Amino acid sequence: MSVKYLLDTNIVSEPLRPTPNAKVLTRLKRHQDELAIASVVWHELWFGCQRLPISAKRTAIERYLNEVVVVSMPILPYDQAAAEWHAAERARLTTLGKTPPFADGQIMAIAHANSLVLVTLNPSDYTVFSEVKVEDWSR
């Protein structure tokens, strides 16, 4: 299969929660060959992990990131096409008085540049952007 979905940080992190959402886990398994993450999401995941003190929790997260995420999901770059779409969207949104977080714009731009559906637990974070389908797998 080919990649169809770009996962937001909260979706990639869901399996690490003490009580993960069963619907999210089911969808992750069902679409396991169709998933990718953005380089921005990788940064958020790795940064969060590196901020933790050396502990069993940090070791478990590092293992998940290195042995599950990296080997099963391509990490897509914030490239020229993504940067240009993001710049155009930021300009459009700025004229409307809206300023979404820069990282959210980068993630959305990577989804747009690769014609992917963005999967997140927080679809409201992305409603101001145009031209990209967003899904919430927790419902």
XYZ file of C-alpha atoms in Angstrom:
139
model
C 0.000 0.000 0.000
C 0.999 3.612 -0.322
C 1.041 6.299 2.346
C -2.377 7.923 2.852
C -2.206 9.390 6.367
C 0.100 11.850 8.114
C -0.043 11.418 11.880
C 0.014 14.291 14.341
C 2.159 13.950 17.466
C -0.784 13.050 19.705
C -1.728 10.089 17.492
C 1.829 8.712 17.418
C 2.019 9.093 21.220
C -1.328 7.437 21.918
C 0.062 3.871 22.292
C 2.318 5.159 25.099
C -0.569 6.414 27.227
C -1.448 4.419 30.366
C -4.899 3.757 28.866
C -4.694 4.319 25.110
C -7.832 4.980 23.110
C -8.871 1.616 21.634
C -10.296 3.268 18.506
C -6.982 4.949 17.770
C -5.062 1.701 18.298
C -7.453 -0.162 15.981
C -7.046 2.432 13.227
C -3.253 2.485 13.634
C -3.168 -1.272 13.178
C -5.669 -1.262 10.286
C -3.718 1.394 8.379
C -0.201 0.430 9.513
C 1.136 0.323 5.935
C -0.368 3.706 5.044
C 1.123 5.907 7.779
C 3.815 8.575 7.797
C 4.905 11.323 10.146
C 6.211 14.810 9.492
C 9.774 15.755 10.382
C 8.175 18.350 12.688
C 6.304 15.575 14.532
C 9.537 13.579 14.859
C 11.131 16.680 16.408
C 8.258 17.074 18.894
C 8.423 13.392 19.871
C 12.204 13.277 20.205
C 12.357 16.616 22.028
C 9.739 15.457 24.524
C 11.647 12.249 25.119
C 15.016 13.970 25.515
C 13.606 16.340 28.120
C 12.798 13.405 30.419
C 15.299 12.374 33.064
C 17.086 9.080 32.477
C 14.496 6.558 33.650
C 12.587 3.436 32.679
C 9.898 5.654 31.149
C 12.394 7.476 28.938
C 13.985 4.183 27.892
C 10.576 2.784 26.964
C 9.733 5.881 24.901
C 13.114 5.813 23.137
C 12.593 2.137 22.334
C 9.108 2.843 20.931
C 10.377 5.737 18.821
C 13.399 3.835 17.479
C 11.940 0.347 17.154
C 8.364 1.098 16.140
C 7.937 4.601 14.768
C 11.142 5.015 12.738
C 11.036 1.531 11.234
C 7.351 1.554 10.317
C 6.603 5.145 9.275
C 8.489 7.287 6.792
C 9.444 10.709 8.146
C 8.477 13.282 5.534
C 10.473 16.521 5.231
C 9.373 20.119 5.342
C 10.562 20.750 1.808
C 10.218 23.566 -0.717
C 6.672 22.633 -1.760
C 5.552 22.466 1.881
C 7.298 25.742 2.719
C 5.667 27.556 -0.201
C 2.171 26.278 0.646
C 2.736 27.144 4.306
C 3.870 30.669 3.412
C 0.777 31.201 1.241
C -1.509 29.884 3.996
C 0.190 32.052 6.645
C -0.265 35.094 4.409
C -3.932 34.246 3.837
C -4.583 33.599 7.522
C -2.709 36.710 8.639
C -4.979 38.877 6.488
C -7.909 37.210 8.297
C -6.377 37.986 11.695
C -5.565 34.343 12.451
C -2.157 33.124 13.518
C -2.043 29.376 14.147
C 1.075 27.885 15.743
C 3.964 27.682 13.289
C 4.550 23.947 13.898
C 0.890 23.156 13.143
C 1.281 25.014 9.861
C 4.395 23.020 9.014
C 2.638 19.729 9.743
C -0.358 20.744 7.646
C 1.956 21.893 4.845
C 3.692 18.506 4.773
C 0.275 16.810 4.580
C -0.721 19.119 1.715
C 2.561 18.730 -0.186
C 2.201 14.936 -0.047
C -1.592 14.798 -0.638
C -2.186 13.079 2.700
C -5.003 13.118 5.231
C -3.870 14.605 8.548
C -4.833 12.455 11.537
C -5.023 14.178 14.929
C -6.848 14.091 18.238
C -7.212 17.877 18.013
C -8.870 18.664 14.669
C -9.789 22.149 15.906
C -6.054 23.022 15.807
C -6.187 22.690 12.035
C -9.602 24.025 11.007
C -8.226 27.378 9.811
C -6.123 25.730 7.111
C -7.564 25.011 3.682
C -7.248 22.195 1.186
C -6.277 19.361 3.564
C -8.604 16.707 4.947
C -8.338 16.181 8.714
C -9.562 13.108 10.623
C -9.919 12.373 14.326
C -9.454 8.632 14.900
C -10.605 8.777 18.522
C -14.295 8.847 17.526
